């Protein structure tokens, strides 16, 4: 049986309507679905009750803040009222059939055909599996939400034959983990608590600044900033009191600055990977927002003003600039605003980098690293000014 369409509909677990998947990583999100299934909508936000900065040794000799599977399972036990009843490695069809509920599975996303990483990137990924209605099929539910360079991941459900899914999982040479988690009574909602160590942050950033392989360091740092930003957004949303509650304005302003760091990291990595000069100030900017976490997210004071400002556009360049933006975003040109592109659903840090590269190709220029600050790349006027300066310096 072929994979079913991505429905985004409920399969008995939590759904995209109840879970803030945009705040969770690929291992957290399906624990969140289980938590909301067993304990009610909004339970998953408890994962944001503890904001930590705890780097550990990671790949390529670089520190990482990425939690391990065991870290996530410990949080699920402490915060979500989910206890591991069974945990096995390999493809174990009886576990899926007999668990009496969904099985939480962790596998390499490189081998999972419903995620954008399929065939492109090796990364741990989770999903839920439970028996289908007819006994010959299984239902796969995956709540992951992210935009990648290979396409969008969105929460949804998929139907597979049992043997078909078994073959997919068997293709993973590292093996998979299958866990049955059972609910237990929840305690009182914990108070938000942050453990942020400025000395560790400085040491962490120094390792990235001094690493000799700049491409490897910046590729990893792109993921690190994504993880750091999502963790802070989850913490702020939990502190706000619910999935749709308004976040404190000072925290919201600070989180927007974190989005800028994520964009800056991806832009910097892409430039260096293409053999271009490394745009400056990324790590200094990351240090600044890390220092501001304690005040901006815990009520100690307002965040600093974001960087950036408008640049003067050039009317002769505007039609080509708009055409490049429209092409990258797959929009009609009249739908491209002169104000913030960030208001468009199609715009993201990935698309921003593609716009920069498209403009360089269209005008046969190379932008200087000092100009490649994300806040200067969000408006048509700013992009026209960027091209104008590059042409003048050519």
Coordinates of C-alpha atoms in Angstrom, one line a residue:
X1 CA 0.0 0.0 0.0
X2 CA 1.4 3.4 -0.9
X3 CA 1.7 6.2 1.7
X4 CA -1.5 8.1 2.3
X5 CA -1.8 11.8 1.9
X6 CA -0.7 14.2 4.6
X7 CA -4.1 15.0 6.1
X8 CA -3.1 17.0 9.1
X9 CA -6.2 15.4 10.7
X10 CA -6.6 13.8 14.1
X11 CA -5.7 10.1 14.6
X12 CA -6.5 10.0 18.3
X13 CA -3.3 11.7 19.3
X14 CA -2.9 15.4 19.8
X15 CA -3.2 17.3 16.5
X16 CA -1.8 20.4 14.9
X17 CA -4.8 22.2 16.3
X18 CA -3.8 21.5 19.9
X19 CA 0.0 21.2 19.8
X20 CA 2.3 24.2 19.1
X21 CA 4.5 22.1 16.8
X22 CA 6.3 25.2 15.6
X23 CA 7.9 25.5 19.1
X24 CA 9.2 21.9 19.3
X25 CA 12.0 19.8 17.9
X26 CA 11.6 16.6 16.0
X27 CA 11.9 14.4 19.1
X28 CA 9.8 16.5 21.4
X29 CA 6.9 17.0 19.1
X30 CA 5.5 13.5 19.1
X31 CA 5.9 13.2 22.9
X32 CA 3.8 16.3 22.9
X33 CA 1.1 14.6 20.8
X34 CA 1.0 11.8 23.3
X35 CA 0.8 14.2 26.3
X36 CA -2.1 16.0 24.9
X37 CA -3.8 12.8 24.0
X38 CA -3.6 11.5 27.6
X39 CA -3.8 14.6 29.7
X40 CA -5.6 17.1 27.5
X41 CA -4.8 20.0 25.2
X42 CA -2.0 22.3 26.2
X43 CA -0.2 19.7 28.4
X44 CA 2.7 19.7 25.9
X45 CA 3.6 23.3 26.8
X46 CA 5.0 21.9 30.1
X47 CA 8.1 21.0 28.1
X48 CA 8.8 24.7 28.2
X49 CA 8.8 24.9 32.0
X50 CA 12.6 24.5 32.2
X51 CA 14.8 26.7 30.2
X52 CA 18.3 25.3 30.3
X53 CA 21.6 26.2 28.7
X54 CA 23.7 23.0 29.1
X55 CA 26.1 22.5 26.3
X56 CA 27.7 19.0 26.0
X57 CA 30.4 17.6 23.7
X58 CA 29.0 17.2 20.2
X59 CA 30.1 16.4 16.6
X60 CA 33.3 17.7 15.1
X61 CA 34.7 18.7 18.5
X62 CA 32.0 21.3 18.9
X63 CA 29.7 21.7 21.9
X64 CA 26.0 21.3 21.4
X65 CA 22.8 22.2 23.2
X66 CA 20.8 19.5 21.4
X67 CA 19.1 17.2 23.9
X68 CA 19.5 13.5 23.6
X69 CA 16.6 11.1 23.3
X70 CA 17.2 10.1 27.0
X71 CA 17.0 13.8 27.9
X72 CA 13.6 14.1 26.1
X73 CA 12.3 11.0 27.8
X74 CA 13.4 12.3 31.2
X75 CA 11.4 15.5 30.5
X76 CA 8.4 13.5 29.3
X77 CA 8.5 11.6 32.6
X78 CA 9.0 14.7 34.8
X79 CA 6.8 17.2 33.0
X80 CA 4.3 15.3 30.8
X81 CA 3.3 12.4 33.0
X82 CA 4.6 9.8 30.4
X83 CA 6.5 6.7 31.6
X84 CA 8.4 4.3 29.3
X85 CA 6.8 0.9 29.7
X86 CA 8.8 -0.9 27.0
X87 CA 11.8 0.1 24.9
X88 CA 13.3 -2.1 22.2
X89 CA 15.6 -1.7 19.2
X90 CA 14.9 -2.9 15.7
X91 CA 11.7 -3.6 13.8
X92 CA 9.4 -5.3 16.3
X93 CA 5.9 -5.7 14.7
X94 CA 4.4 -7.4 17.8
X95 CA 5.2 -4.3 19.9
X96 CA 3.3 -2.2 17.4
X97 CA 0.4 -4.7 17.3
X98 CA 0.1 -5.4 21.0
X99 CA 0.9 -2.0 22.7
X100 CA -2.7 -1.0 22.9
X101 CA -1.9 2.5 21.8
X102 CA 0.6 4.4 19.7
X103 CA 4.3 3.4 19.7
X104 CA 6.8 6.2 19.8
X105 CA 9.5 5.5 17.2
X106 CA 12.9 7.1 16.7
X107 CA 14.6 6.5 13.3
X108 CA 17.0 8.2 10.9
X109 CA 14.9 10.7 8.8
X110 CA 17.1 9.9 5.8
X111 CA 15.0 6.7 5.3
X112 CA 11.5 8.2 6.1
X113 CA 9.7 9.0 2.9
X114 CA 7.2 11.5 4.4
X115 CA 9.8 14.0 5.7
X116 CA 11.8 16.4 3.6
X117 CA 15.1 15.0 4.9
X118 CA 14.4 11.7 3.0
X119 CA 17.4 10.8 0.9
X120 CA 19.1 14.1 1.9
X121 CA 20.1 14.3 5.6
X122 CA 20.8 11.9 8.4
X123 CA 19.1 13.1 11.6
X124 CA 17.2 11.5 14.4
X125 CA 13.5 11.8 13.9
X126 CA 10.4 10.6 15.8
X127 CA 6.9 9.6 14.9
X128 CA 4.0 7.6 16.2
X129 CA 2.7 4.3 14.9
X130 CA -0.5 2.4 15.8
X131 CA -2.5 -0.4 14.2
X132 CA -4.8 0.5 11.4
X133 CA -8.5 -0.3 11.4
X134 CA -8.2 -3.4 9.0
X135 CA -5.3 -5.1 10.8
X136 CA -3.1 -5.1 7.7
X137 CA -2.2 -1.4 7.8
X138 CA -0.6 0.9 10.3
X139 CA -1.2 4.6 10.9
X140 CA 1.9 6.9 11.1
X141 CA 1.4 10.2 12.8
X142 CA 4.2 12.8 12.7
X143 CA 3.7 16.3 14.3
X144 CA 6.9 17.8 13.1
X145 CA 6.7 21.4 11.7
X146 CA 9.7 23.0 10.0
X147 CA 10.8 24.6 6.7
X148 CA 13.9 23.0 5.2
X149 CA 15.9 23.5 2.1
X150 CA 14.3 20.3 0.7
X151 CA 10.7 21.4 1.4
X152 CA 8.3 21.9 4.3
X153 CA 7.6 19.4 7.1
X154 CA 4.0 19.8 8.4
X155 CA 2.0 17.7 10.9
X156 CA 0.1 14.9 9.3
X157 CA -1.0 11.3 9.2
X158 CA 0.0 8.5 6.7
X159 CA -1.2 5.0 6.1
X160 CA 1.2 2.1 5.3
X161 CA 1.0 -1.6 5.0
X162 CA 2.6 -3.4 7.9
X163 CA 5.3 -5.0 5.7
X164 CA 5.8 -1.7 3.9
X165 CA 6.6 0.2 7.1
X166 CA 8.7 -2.7 8.4
X167 CA 10.8 -2.5 5.2
X168 CA 11.2 1.3 5.6
X169 CA 12.5 0.9 9.1
X170 CA 14.7 -2.1 8.2
X171 CA 16.5 0.2 5.7
X172 CA 18.0 2.2 8.6
X173 CA 21.4 0.6 9.2
X174 CA 21.7 2.1 12.7
X175 CA 18.4 0.4 13.8
X176 CA 15.4 2.1 15.2
X177 CA 14.0 2.6 18.7
X178 CA 10.4 1.6 19.5
X179 CA 9.0 2.8 22.9
X180 CA 5.6 2.4 24.4
X181 CA 4.9 5.2 26.8
X182 CA 2.0 5.0 29.3
X183 CA 0.4 7.9 31.2
X184 CA 0.5 8.5 35.0
X185 CA -1.2 11.2 37.0
X186 CA 0.1 14.7 36.4
X187 CA 1.3 16.8 39.3
X188 CA 0.7 20.6 39.6
X189 CA 1.9 22.7 36.7
X190 CA 5.6 23.7 37.5
X191 CA 6.6 27.3 37.7
X192 CA 8.8 28.5 34.8
X193 CA 12.4 28.3 35.8
X194 CA 15.5 29.3 33.8
X195 CA 19.1 28.0 34.3
X196 CA 21.3 30.3 32.2
X197 CA 25.1 30.4 32.7
X198 CA 26.9 33.4 31.1
X199 CA 30.3 31.8 31.6
X200 CA 29.2 28.6 29.8
X201 CA 27.8 30.7 27.0
X202 CA 31.1 32.5 26.4
X203 CA 33.0 29.2 26.3
X204 CA 30.4 27.7 24.0
X205 CA 30.6 30.5 21.5
X206 CA 34.4 30.6 21.7
X207 CA 34.5 27.0 20.5
X208 CA 32.5 27.9 17.4
X209 CA 34.6 31.1 16.7
X210 CA 37.9 29.2 16.9
X211 CA 37.0 26.1 15.1
X212 CA 39.3 25.8 12.0
X213 CA 36.7 24.2 9.7
X214 CA 34.4 27.2 9.2
X215 CA 31.9 25.4 7.0
X216 CA 31.4 22.6 9.5
X217 CA 31.2 25.0 12.5
X218 CA 28.7 27.3 10.8
X219 CA 26.6 24.4 9.6
X220 CA 26.4 23.1 13.1
X221 CA 25.8 26.6 14.5
X222 CA 22.8 27.0 12.2
X223 CA 21.1 24.0 13.9
X224 CA 22.2 25.3 17.4
X225 CA 20.6 28.7 16.9
X226 CA 17.4 27.0 15.7
X227 CA 17.3 24.8 18.8
X228 CA 18.1 27.7 21.1
X229 CA 15.4 29.9 19.5
X230 CA 12.7 27.2 19.7
X231 CA 13.5 26.4 23.3
X232 CA 13.1 30.1 24.3
X233 CA 9.9 30.5 22.4
X234 CA 8.5 27.4 24.1
X235 CA 9.5 28.7 27.5
X236 CA 7.9 32.1 26.8
X237 CA 4.7 30.5 25.6
X238 CA 4.5 28.3 28.7
X239 CA 5.0 31.3 30.9
X240 CA 2.2 33.1 29.0
X241 CA -0.2 30.4 30.2
X242 CA -1.4 28.6 27.1
X243 CA -0.9 27.7 23.5
X244 CA -2.6 30.8 22.2
X245 CA -1.9 33.2 25.1
X246 CA -0.1 36.5 24.3
X247 CA 3.6 36.4 25.1
X248 CA 5.0 39.2 27.3
X249 CA 5.9 42.1 24.9
X250 CA 9.5 42.3 26.2
X251 CA 9.9 38.5 25.6
X252 CA 8.3 38.8 22.2
X253 CA 10.7 41.5 21.2
X254 CA 13.6 39.4 22.4
X255 CA 12.4 36.3 20.5
X256 CA 12.3 38.3 17.3
X257 CA 15.9 39.1 17.9
X258 CA 16.5 35.3 18.2
X259 CA 14.8 34.9 14.8
X260 CA 17.3 37.3 13.4
X261 CA 20.2 35.3 14.8
X262 CA 18.8 32.1 13.2
X263 CA 18.6 33.8 9.9
X264 CA 22.0 35.3 10.2
X265 CA 23.5 31.9 11.0
X266 CA 21.9 30.2 8.0
X267 CA 22.9 33.1 5.7
X268 CA 26.5 33.0 7.0
X269 CA 26.8 29.2 6.6
X270 CA 25.5 29.3 3.0
X271 CA 27.9 32.1 2.1
X272 CA 30.9 30.2 3.5
X273 CA 29.8 26.9 2.0
X274 CA 29.9 28.6 -1.4
X275 CA 33.4 29.8 -0.9
X276 CA 32.5 33.4 0.0
X277 CA 33.8 35.6 2.8
X278 CA 32.3 34.9 6.2
X279 CA 29.9 37.8 7.1
X280 CA 31.1 39.3 10.4
X281 CA 29.4 39.7 13.8
X282 CA 27.3 36.5 13.9
X283 CA 28.8 35.1 17.0
X284 CA 29.0 38.5 18.7
X285 CA 25.3 38.9 17.9
X286 CA 24.5 35.5 19.3
X287 CA 26.5 36.4 22.5
X288 CA 24.4 39.5 22.9
X289 CA 21.0 37.7 22.7
X290 CA 22.3 34.9 25.0
X291 CA 23.3 37.5 27.6
X292 CA 19.9 39.2 27.2
X293 CA 17.9 35.9 27.8
X294 CA 18.0 36.3 31.6
X295 CA 16.4 39.7 31.6
X296 CA 14.1 39.5 28.5
X297 CA 12.6 36.1 29.3
X298 CA 12.4 36.2 33.1
X299 CA 10.9 39.7 33.5
X300 CA 14.1 41.4 34.5
X301 CA 13.8 44.2 31.9
X302 CA 13.2 45.0 28.3
X303 CA 15.3 43.6 25.5
X304 CA 17.6 45.8 23.5
X305 CA 16.5 47.3 20.3
X306 CA 17.0 45.1 17.2
X307 CA 19.6 46.0 14.7
X308 CA 19.0 47.1 11.2
X309 CA 17.4 49.9 9.3
X310 CA 16.0 50.8 6.0
X311 CA 18.2 51.4 3.0
X312 CA 17.4 53.7 0.1
X313 CA 16.0 51.8 -2.9
X314 CA 16.7 52.5 -6.6
X315 CA 13.7 52.7 -8.9
X316 CA 15.6 51.4 -11.9
X317 CA 16.5 48.2 -10.0
X318 CA 13.1 47.6 -8.4
X319 CA 11.4 45.7 -11.3
X320 CA 14.2 43.1 -11.4
X321 CA 14.5 42.9 -7.6
X322 CA 10.7 42.3 -7.3
X323 CA 10.9 39.7 -10.1
X324 CA 13.6 37.8 -8.3
X325 CA 11.7 37.9 -5.0
X326 CA 8.5 36.8 -6.7
X327 CA 10.2 33.9 -8.4
X328 CA 11.8 32.6 -5.2
X329 CA 8.6 33.0 -3.2
X330 CA 6.4 31.6 -6.1
X331 CA 4.2 34.6 -6.0
X332 CA 2.7 37.0 -8.6
X333 CA 4.8 40.2 -8.6
X334 CA 1.9 42.3 -7.5
X335 CA 1.6 40.3 -4.3
X336 CA 5.2 41.2 -3.3
X337 CA 4.9 44.1 -0.8
X338 CA 7.3 47.0 -0.5
X339 CA 7.0 46.7 3.3
X340 CA 8.2 43.7 5.4
X341 CA 8.5 40.5 3.4
X342 CA 8.4 38.7 6.8
X343 CA 4.6 39.1 6.7
X344 CA 4.3 36.7 3.8
X345 CA 3.7 33.0 4.7
X346 CA 6.1 32.0 1.9
X347 CA 9.0 34.0 3.3
X348 CA 11.5 32.3 5.6
X349 CA 15.3 32.3 6.3
X350 CA 15.7 29.7 3.6
X351 CA 13.9 31.8 1.1
X352 CA 15.8 34.9 2.2
X353 CA 19.1 33.2 1.3
X354 CA 17.7 32.1 -2.0
X355 CA 16.7 35.7 -2.7
X356 CA 20.2 37.0 -2.0
X357 CA 21.7 34.3 -4.3
X358 CA 19.2 35.1 -7.0
X359 CA 19.9 38.8 -6.9
X360 CA 23.7 38.1 -7.1
X361 CA 23.1 36.0 -10.2
X362 CA 20.6 38.4 -11.8
X363 CA 22.9 41.5 -11.4
X364 CA 26.2 39.6 -11.7
X365 CA 27.5 41.0 -8.4
X366 CA 28.8 39.6 -5.1
X367 CA 27.4 41.3 -2.0
X368 CA 29.9 42.4 0.7
X369 CA 29.7 40.5 4.0
X370 CA 29.0 43.7 5.9
X371 CA 25.7 44.1 4.1
X372 CA 24.5 40.6 4.8
X373 CA 22.6 41.3 8.0
X374 CA 19.1 39.7 7.9
X375 CA 17.3 42.8 9.0
X376 CA 18.6 44.5 5.9
X377 CA 17.2 41.8 3.7
X378 CA 13.5 41.9 4.5
X379 CA 12.2 44.8 2.4
X380 CA 12.3 45.6 -1.3
X381 CA 13.8 49.0 -0.6
X382 CA 16.6 47.4 1.4
X383 CA 17.3 44.8 -1.3
X384 CA 17.4 47.5 -4.0
X385 CA 19.9 49.4 -1.8
X386 CA 22.0 46.3 -1.4
X387 CA 22.2 45.8 -5.2
X388 CA 22.9 49.5 -5.8
X389 CA 25.9 49.4 -3.4
X390 CA 27.2 46.2 -5.0
X391 CA 27.0 47.6 -8.5
X392 CA 28.7 50.9 -7.4
X393 CA 31.6 48.9 -5.9
X394 CA 32.0 46.7 -8.9

